[in-house]
Amino acid sequence: MKKKIQLSLFLINFFVAFYSVFFHFHANAEIPPDIKKIITRGKLIVAINSVDLPPFFYKTNDNKLEGFDIEIAEDIAKNLGVHVEYNRNASTFQDVVKLVENEHADIAMGSISATLARGLTVRFSDPYLLPNQCLILNRIIEVKVNNKVKIDPEVFKIALLSHSSYNDYAKQNINYFDTNYKNISFIEYDSLDNAISDVISGKIFGVYTDENYANNVIKTKKLANIYVRKKIVSDSIDPISIALNWKSPNLAYWINLYIKRMKTDGKEKLLTFKYLREKNDK
């Protein structure tokens, strides 16, 4: 009995000593400086566009930010043990990226395309969304185009959001447009809402955007499902990623771990069903 008691005491002392060393090591483990500054500050500064883009980020009637990217940003901050502060000082996607480049934000989110041009000035995470590139086309004009009816050049145009990745994509996919819509021209808009309205009314032929945005337009915008349809641009993906400053390699690595976990623990599937499902999805 005495030996059993001694053995029990030895085991208790051993585990107490083991866990003391274990927790001491982790409590004193050095956190990389690019992550430590966020934790010390107590907040993660997230740059997003000042112009709402449902379903990725938008203000509700009670002035609360919601959306696919907002829930991801809040969860990233939660896992870092801090809260979120949104920097909405940029009105174009290119300027949102510059906020990170110039160290006015820790990360940039909100349907940010990871393009090669942007990759020269900032670091990108692994993509967390891979939507198809897509056209939103006026149905009536499309019927005329398919039947070789001559279209007024002022109408036969595809809208591009100014200072967005789709300016680059239009140049990269010029062969696609030359093959499918010979002599079509592009026109830049400062507002996607205005571009969509002009497509619905038949002032222009279409808008070049991503499939998730197209699905949301058709699902939520009045008359859109009647007057427009989406057309996938073949073999063209729009990688949506988180932008970080080049000085944040450890934060980038940690965010990539977060993205991998999000894809395996069901969070991505849950958010996709909540925000990105098509009109007829159940």
mmCIF file of C-alpha atoms in Angstrom:
data_model
loop_
_atom_site.group_PDB
_atom_site.id
_atom_site.type_symbol
_atom_site.label_atom_id
_atom_site.label_comp_id
_atom_site.label_asym_id
_atom_site.label_seq_id
_atom_site.Cartn_x
_atom_site.Cartn_y
_atom_site.Cartn_z
ATOM 1 C CA MET A 1 0.000 0.000 0.000
ATOM 2 C CA LYS A 2 2.856 2.323 0.928
ATOM 3 C CA LYS A 3 4.516 1.674 -2.462
ATOM 4 C CA LYS A 4 1.243 2.459 -4.276
ATOM 5 C CA ILE A 5 0.928 5.749 -2.400
ATOM 6 C CA GLN A 6 4.531 6.635 -3.220
ATOM 7 C CA LEU A 7 3.968 5.789 -6.881
ATOM 8 C CA SER A 8 0.825 7.901 -6.973
ATOM 9 C CA LEU A 9 2.647 10.849 -5.408
ATOM 10 C CA PHE A 10 5.503 10.425 -7.889
ATOM 11 C CA LEU A 11 3.088 10.455 -10.839
ATOM 12 C CA ILE A 12 1.273 13.504 -9.485
ATOM 13 C CA ASN A 13 4.528 15.394 -9.004
ATOM 14 C CA PHE A 14 5.724 14.317 -12.448
ATOM 15 C CA PHE A 15 2.590 15.607 -14.226
ATOM 16 C CA VAL A 16 2.602 18.836 -12.201
ATOM 17 C CA ALA A 17 6.222 19.422 -13.207
ATOM 18 C CA PHE A 18 5.519 18.472 -16.844
ATOM 19 C CA TYR A 19 2.559 20.804 -17.242
ATOM 20 C CA SER A 20 4.379 23.605 -15.440
ATOM 21 C CA VAL A 21 7.198 23.395 -17.994
ATOM 22 C CA PHE A 22 4.698 22.996 -20.861
ATOM 23 C CA PHE A 23 2.624 26.039 -19.967
ATOM 24 C CA HIS A 24 5.708 28.073 -19.086
ATOM 25 C CA PHE A 25 7.131 27.370 -22.542
ATOM 26 C CA HIS A 26 3.930 28.334 -24.346
ATOM 27 C CA ALA A 27 3.321 31.373 -22.179
ATOM 28 C CA ASN A 28 6.791 32.628 -23.012
ATOM 29 C CA ALA A 29 6.873 31.497 -26.662
ATOM 30 C CA GLU A 30 7.919 34.397 -28.856
ATOM 31 C CA ILE A 31 5.111 35.637 -31.124
ATOM 32 C CA PRO A 32 6.337 36.899 -34.515
ATOM 33 C CA PRO A 33 6.495 40.718 -34.615
ATOM 34 C CA ASP A 34 3.992 41.177 -37.464
ATOM 35 C CA ILE A 35 1.367 39.275 -35.443
ATOM 36 C CA LYS A 36 2.468 40.608 -32.050
ATOM 37 C CA LYS A 37 1.840 44.227 -33.071
ATOM 38 C CA ILE A 38 -1.810 43.368 -33.829
ATOM 39 C CA ILE A 39 -2.275 41.541 -30.526
ATOM 40 C CA THR A 40 -0.538 44.345 -28.590
ATOM 41 C CA ARG A 41 -2.697 46.935 -30.346
ATOM 42 C CA GLY A 42 -5.801 44.916 -29.534
ATOM 43 C CA LYS A 43 -7.363 45.299 -32.942
ATOM 44 C CA LEU A 44 -7.066 44.015 -36.492
ATOM 45 C CA ILE A 45 -7.358 46.828 -39.049
ATOM 46 C CA VAL A 46 -9.202 45.553 -42.119
ATOM 47 C CA ALA A 47 -9.437 47.605 -45.310
ATOM 48 C CA ILE A 48 -12.630 47.249 -47.329
ATOM 49 C CA ASN A 49 -14.155 49.359 -50.073
ATOM 50 C CA SER A 50 -16.271 52.344 -49.033
ATOM 51 C CA VAL A 51 -18.880 51.262 -51.614
ATOM 52 C CA ASP A 52 -20.973 48.292 -50.446
ATOM 53 C CA LEU A 53 -20.751 45.113 -52.526
ATOM 54 C CA PRO A 54 -23.425 42.596 -51.511
ATOM 55 C CA PRO A 55 -23.185 39.762 -50.630
ATOM 56 C CA PHE A 56 -19.540 40.261 -49.617
ATOM 57 C CA PHE A 57 -19.859 43.393 -47.463
ATOM 58 C CA TYR A 58 -22.727 45.817 -46.974
ATOM 59 C CA LYS A 59 -24.488 47.890 -44.335
ATOM 60 C CA THR A 60 -27.883 46.762 -43.069
ATOM 61 C CA ASN A 61 -30.790 49.104 -42.337
ATOM 62 C CA ASP A 62 -29.524 49.462 -38.764
ATOM 63 C CA ASN A 63 -26.076 50.516 -40.057
ATOM 64 C CA LYS A 64 -24.387 47.223 -39.195
ATOM 65 C CA LEU A 65 -21.777 45.694 -41.500
ATOM 66 C CA GLU A 66 -22.625 42.209 -42.732
ATOM 67 C CA GLY A 67 -21.575 39.852 -45.493
ATOM 68 C CA PHE A 68 -19.432 36.878 -46.438
ATOM 69 C CA ASP A 69 -16.139 38.721 -45.970
ATOM 70 C CA ILE A 70 -17.266 40.505 -42.821
ATOM 71 C CA GLU A 71 -17.933 37.209 -41.047
ATOM 72 C CA ILE A 72 -14.487 35.937 -42.077
ATOM 73 C CA ALA A 73 -12.787 39.139 -40.871
ATOM 74 C CA GLU A 74 -14.589 38.977 -37.518
ATOM 75 C CA ASP A 75 -13.624 35.309 -37.093
ATOM 76 C CA ILE A 76 -9.972 35.979 -37.951
ATOM 77 C CA ALA A 77 -9.887 38.726 -35.304
ATOM 78 C CA LYS A 78 -11.606 36.462 -32.778
ATOM 79 C CA ASN A 79 -8.957 33.779 -33.288
ATOM 80 C CA LEU A 80 -6.240 36.392 -32.769
ATOM 81 C CA GLY A 81 -7.951 37.523 -29.566
ATOM 82 C CA VAL A 82 -8.613 41.073 -30.814
ATOM 83 C CA HIS A 83 -11.481 43.088 -32.266
ATOM 84 C CA VAL A 84 -11.883 44.491 -35.786
ATOM 85 C CA GLU A 85 -11.557 48.056 -36.972
ATOM 86 C CA TYR A 86 -12.613 48.660 -40.584
ATOM 87 C CA ASN A 87 -10.785 51.178 -42.738
ATOM 88 C CA ARG A 88 -13.206 52.294 -45.457
ATOM 89 C CA ASN A 89 -11.227 55.264 -46.763
ATOM 90 C CA ALA A 90 -10.823 53.788 -50.259
ATOM 91 C CA SER A 91 -13.530 53.964 -52.927
ATOM 92 C CA THR A 92 -11.872 51.668 -55.498
ATOM 93 C CA PHE A 93 -10.519 48.132 -55.143
ATOM 94 C CA GLN A 94 -7.093 49.303 -56.277
ATOM 95 C CA ASP A 95 -7.029 51.892 -53.488
ATOM 96 C CA VAL A 96 -8.172 49.294 -50.953
ATOM 97 C CA VAL A 97 -5.048 47.296 -51.812
ATOM 98 C CA LYS A 98 -2.935 50.457 -51.471
ATOM 99 C CA LEU A 99 -4.125 50.883 -47.876
ATOM 100 C CA VAL A 100 -2.313 47.624 -47.076
ATOM 101 C CA GLU A 101 0.664 48.514 -49.257
ATOM 102 C CA ASN A 102 1.071 51.813 -47.366
ATOM 103 C CA GLU A 103 0.555 50.143 -43.955
ATOM 104 C CA HIS A 104 -2.755 51.860 -43.176
ATOM 105 C CA ALA A 105 -4.373 48.443 -42.652
ATOM 106 C CA ASP A 106 -3.200 44.971 -41.635
ATOM 107 C CA ILE A 107 -5.212 43.149 -44.290
ATOM 108 C CA ALA A 108 -7.517 44.014 -47.189
ATOM 109 C CA MET A 109 -10.690 42.034 -47.846
ATOM 110 C CA GLY A 110 -13.973 42.277 -49.682
ATOM 111 C CA SER A 111 -13.844 40.401 -52.975
ATOM 112 C CA ILE A 112 -10.210 41.352 -53.609
ATOM 113 C CA SER A 113 -8.843 39.655 -56.736
ATOM 114 C CA ALA A 114 -5.292 38.338 -56.483
ATOM 115 C CA THR A 115 -3.874 39.642 -59.757
ATOM 116 C CA LEU A 116 -0.273 39.505 -60.936
ATOM 117 C CA ALA A 117 -0.129 43.299 -61.158
ATOM 118 C CA ARG A 118 -1.242 43.723 -57.539
ATOM 119 C CA GLY A 119 1.108 40.964 -56.475
ATOM 120 C CA LEU A 120 4.050 43.227 -57.332
ATOM 121 C CA THR A 121 3.218 45.510 -54.388
ATOM 122 C CA VAL A 122 1.420 43.334 -51.816
ATOM 123 C CA ARG A 123 1.348 39.750 -50.602
ATOM 124 C CA PHE A 124 -1.746 37.575 -51.158
ATOM 125 C CA SER A 125 -3.108 34.702 -49.113
ATOM 126 C CA ASP A 126 -4.268 31.480 -50.693
ATOM 127 C CA PRO A 127 -7.642 32.066 -52.400
ATOM 128 C CA TYR A 128 -10.668 31.488 -50.179
ATOM 129 C CA LEU A 129 -13.058 31.764 -53.134
ATOM 130 C CA LEU A 130 -12.574 30.768 -56.778
ATOM 131 C CA PRO A 131 -15.596 32.082 -58.696
ATOM 132 C CA ASN A 132 -15.792 31.944 -62.464
ATOM 133 C CA GLN A 133 -15.419 35.162 -64.381
ATOM 134 C CA CYS A 134 -18.821 35.996 -65.756
ATOM 135 C CA LEU A 135 -20.812 38.280 -68.042
ATOM 136 C CA ILE A 136 -24.210 39.695 -67.099
ATOM 137 C CA LEU A 137 -25.912 40.173 -70.466
ATOM 138 C CA ASN A 138 -29.102 41.833 -71.633
ATOM 139 C CA ARG A 139 -31.262 38.976 -72.961
ATOM 140 C CA ILE A 140 -32.879 40.933 -75.809
ATOM 141 C CA ILE A 141 -29.595 42.305 -77.130
ATOM 142 C CA GLU A 142 -28.033 38.850 -76.856
ATOM 143 C CA VAL A 143 -30.766 37.357 -79.059
ATOM 144 C CA LYS A 144 -30.024 40.026 -81.669
ATOM 145 C CA VAL A 145 -26.290 39.341 -81.456
ATOM 146 C CA ASN A 146 -26.846 35.600 -81.877
ATOM 147 C CA ASN A 147 -29.015 36.296 -84.928
ATOM 148 C CA LYS A 148 -26.346 38.512 -86.505
ATOM 149 C CA VAL A 149 -28.450 41.669 -86.157
ATOM 150 C CA LYS A 150 -26.304 44.800 -86.341
ATOM 151 C CA ILE A 151 -26.116 46.471 -82.914
ATOM 152 C CA ASP A 152 -25.573 50.193 -82.359
ATOM 153 C CA PRO A 153 -21.900 50.625 -81.290
ATOM 154 C CA GLU A 154 -23.056 52.814 -78.392
ATOM 155 C CA VAL A 155 -25.030 49.825 -77.098
ATOM 156 C CA PHE A 156 -22.631 47.033 -78.053
ATOM 157 C CA LYS A 157 -20.454 47.594 -74.985
ATOM 158 C CA ILE A 158 -19.312 45.650 -71.933
ATOM 159 C CA ALA A 159 -19.025 47.578 -68.661
ATOM 160 C CA LEU A 160 -15.942 47.299 -66.452
ATOM 161 C CA LEU A 161 -15.723 48.642 -62.903
ATOM 162 C CA SER A 162 -13.074 51.374 -62.877
ATOM 163 C CA HIS A 163 -9.774 50.539 -61.152
ATOM 164 C CA SER A 164 -10.785 46.908 -60.688
ATOM 165 C CA SER A 165 -9.198 43.602 -61.638
ATOM 166 C CA TYR A 166 -11.630 43.284 -64.543
ATOM 167 C CA ASN A 167 -9.717 45.924 -66.480
ATOM 168 C CA ASP A 168 -6.781 43.487 -66.439
ATOM 169 C CA TYR A 169 -8.989 40.476 -67.142
ATOM 170 C CA ALA A 170 -10.518 42.188 -70.190
ATOM 171 C CA LYS A 171 -7.037 42.606 -71.679
ATOM 172 C CA GLN A 172 -6.055 39.033 -70.803
ATOM 173 C CA ASN A 173 -9.228 37.613 -72.372
ATOM 174 C CA ILE A 174 -9.333 39.831 -75.441
ATOM 175 C CA ASN A 175 -9.291 36.741 -77.714
ATOM 176 C CA TYR A 176 -12.451 35.462 -76.015
ATOM 177 C CA PHE A 177 -14.265 38.731 -76.717
ATOM 178 C CA ASP A 178 -12.935 39.003 -80.270
ATOM 179 C CA THR A 179 -14.111 35.445 -80.979
ATOM 180 C CA ASN A 180 -17.547 35.678 -79.360
ATOM 181 C CA TYR A 181 -18.403 39.375 -79.742
ATOM 182 C CA LYS A 182 -16.453 40.809 -82.633
ATOM 183 C CA ASN A 183 -16.058 44.611 -82.574
ATOM 184 C CA ILE A 184 -17.388 44.927 -79.025
ATOM 185 C CA SER A 185 -15.929 47.742 -76.921
ATOM 186 C CA PHE A 186 -15.486 48.290 -73.200
ATOM 187 C CA ILE A 187 -16.735 51.155 -71.075
ATOM 188 C CA GLU A 188 -15.678 51.940 -67.497
ATOM 189 C CA TYR A 189 -18.178 52.687 -64.747
ATOM 190 C CA ASP A 190 -17.501 54.034 -61.262
ATOM 191 C CA SER A 191 -20.519 52.107 -59.958
ATOM 192 C CA LEU A 192 -21.540 48.511 -60.613
ATOM 193 C CA ASP A 193 -25.114 49.399 -59.669
ATOM 194 C CA ASN A 194 -25.238 51.992 -62.457
ATOM 195 C CA ALA A 195 -23.722 49.528 -64.921
ATOM 196 C CA ILE A 196 -26.275 46.851 -64.027
ATOM 197 C CA SER A 197 -29.119 49.356 -64.381
ATOM 198 C CA ASP A 198 -27.910 50.256 -67.868
ATOM 199 C CA VAL A 199 -27.732 46.576 -68.850
ATOM 200 C CA ILE A 200 -31.258 45.931 -67.557
ATOM 201 C CA SER A 201 -32.606 48.954 -69.469
ATOM 202 C CA GLY A 202 -30.750 47.956 -72.643
ATOM 203 C CA LYS A 203 -28.436 50.982 -72.805
ATOM 204 C CA ILE A 204 -25.420 48.632 -72.989
ATOM 205 C CA PHE A 205 -24.977 44.927 -73.668
ATOM 206 C CA GLY A 206 -23.355 43.635 -70.499
ATOM 207 C CA VAL A 207 -21.146 43.811 -67.404
ATOM 208 C CA TYR A 208 -17.943 41.829 -66.827
ATOM 209 C CA THR A 209 -17.794 40.599 -63.242
ATOM 210 C CA ASP A 210 -17.584 37.412 -61.161
ATOM 211 C CA GLU A 211 -20.175 34.667 -60.897
ATOM 212 C CA ASN A 212 -20.960 35.230 -57.214
ATOM 213 C CA TYR A 213 -21.829 38.872 -57.824
ATOM 214 C CA ALA A 214 -23.867 37.912 -60.904
ATOM 215 C CA ASN A 215 -25.854 35.376 -58.882
ATOM 216 C CA ASN A 216 -26.610 38.000 -56.247
ATOM 217 C CA VAL A 217 -27.760 40.529 -58.861
ATOM 218 C CA ILE A 218 -30.129 38.039 -60.477
ATOM 219 C CA LYS A 219 -31.429 36.930 -57.080
ATOM 220 C CA THR A 220 -31.975 40.342 -55.474
ATOM 221 C CA LYS A 221 -32.211 43.118 -58.073
ATOM 222 C CA LYS A 222 -35.656 43.996 -59.336
ATOM 223 C CA LEU A 223 -36.343 42.837 -62.922
ATOM 224 C CA ALA A 224 -32.820 41.419 -63.294
ATOM 225 C CA ASN A 225 -33.964 37.808 -63.603
ATOM 226 C CA ILE A 226 -36.290 38.881 -66.421
ATOM 227 C CA TYR A 227 -34.025 41.109 -68.501
ATOM 228 C CA VAL A 228 -30.521 39.727 -67.927
ATOM 229 C CA ARG A 229 -28.747 36.416 -67.652
ATOM 230 C CA LYS A 230 -25.258 35.336 -66.673
ATOM 231 C CA LYS A 231 -22.774 33.766 -69.060
ATOM 232 C CA ILE A 232 -19.622 32.088 -67.752
ATOM 233 C CA VAL A 233 -16.390 33.192 -69.429
ATOM 234 C CA SER A 234 -14.780 29.866 -70.262
ATOM 235 C CA ASP A 235 -11.559 28.816 -68.500
ATOM 236 C CA SER A 236 -11.337 32.044 -66.489
ATOM 237 C CA ILE A 237 -11.286 32.105 -62.693
ATOM 238 C CA ASP A 238 -11.217 35.113 -60.367
ATOM 239 C CA PRO A 239 -9.110 34.123 -57.305
ATOM 240 C CA ILE A 240 -10.433 36.000 -54.264
ATOM 241 C CA SER A 241 -7.783 36.400 -51.574
ATOM 242 C CA ILE A 242 -6.720 38.460 -48.578
ATOM 243 C CA ALA A 243 -4.089 41.117 -49.284
ATOM 244 C CA LEU A 244 -1.286 41.753 -46.799
ATOM 245 C CA ASN A 245 1.793 43.924 -46.671
ATOM 246 C CA TRP A 246 5.027 42.262 -47.786
ATOM 247 C CA LYS A 247 6.365 42.891 -44.258
ATOM 248 C CA SER A 248 3.824 40.449 -42.775
ATOM 249 C CA PRO A 249 5.053 36.959 -43.768
ATOM 250 C CA ASN A 250 4.077 35.318 -40.471
ATOM 251 C CA LEU A 251 0.596 36.826 -40.509
ATOM 252 C CA ALA A 252 0.235 35.594 -44.105
ATOM 253 C CA TYR A 253 1.266 32.084 -43.060
ATOM 254 C CA TRP A 254 -1.190 32.120 -40.137
ATOM 255 C CA ILE A 255 -4.026 33.388 -42.349
ATOM 256 C CA ASN A 256 -3.331 30.581 -44.830
ATOM 257 C CA LEU A 257 -3.682 28.144 -41.921
ATOM 258 C CA TYR A 258 -6.986 29.828 -41.058
ATOM 259 C CA ILE A 259 -8.229 29.508 -44.672
ATOM 260 C CA LYS A 260 -7.333 25.803 -44.748
ATOM 261 C CA ARG A 261 -9.170 25.250 -41.478
ATOM 262 C CA MET A 262 -12.187 27.227 -42.721
ATOM 263 C CA LYS A 263 -12.411 24.918 -45.726
ATOM 264 C CA THR A 264 -12.272 21.753 -43.594
ATOM 265 C CA ASP A 265 -14.328 22.653 -40.525
ATOM 266 C CA GLY A 266 -17.510 23.555 -42.429
ATOM 267 C CA LYS A 267 -17.350 27.339 -42.031
ATOM 268 C CA GLU A 268 -16.815 27.994 -45.748
ATOM 269 C CA LYS A 269 -19.749 25.742 -46.627
ATOM 270 C CA LEU A 270 -21.960 27.484 -44.069
ATOM 271 C CA LEU A 271 -21.078 30.979 -45.316
ATOM 272 C CA THR A 272 -21.508 29.931 -48.938
ATOM 273 C CA PHE A 273 -25.014 28.647 -48.214
ATOM 274 C CA LYS A 274 -25.868 31.795 -46.249
ATOM 275 C CA TYR A 275 -24.572 34.385 -48.724
ATOM 276 C CA LEU A 276 -23.655 32.889 -52.096
ATOM 277 C CA ARG A 277 -26.264 30.302 -52.990
ATOM 278 C CA GLU A 278 -28.096 30.839 -56.250
ATOM 279 C CA LYS A 279 -31.777 31.758 -56.410
ATOM 280 C CA ASN A 280 -33.013 28.187 -56.887
ATOM 281 C CA ASP A 281 -30.624 26.554 -54.391
ATOM 282 C CA LYS A 282 -32.304 25.014 -51.354
#
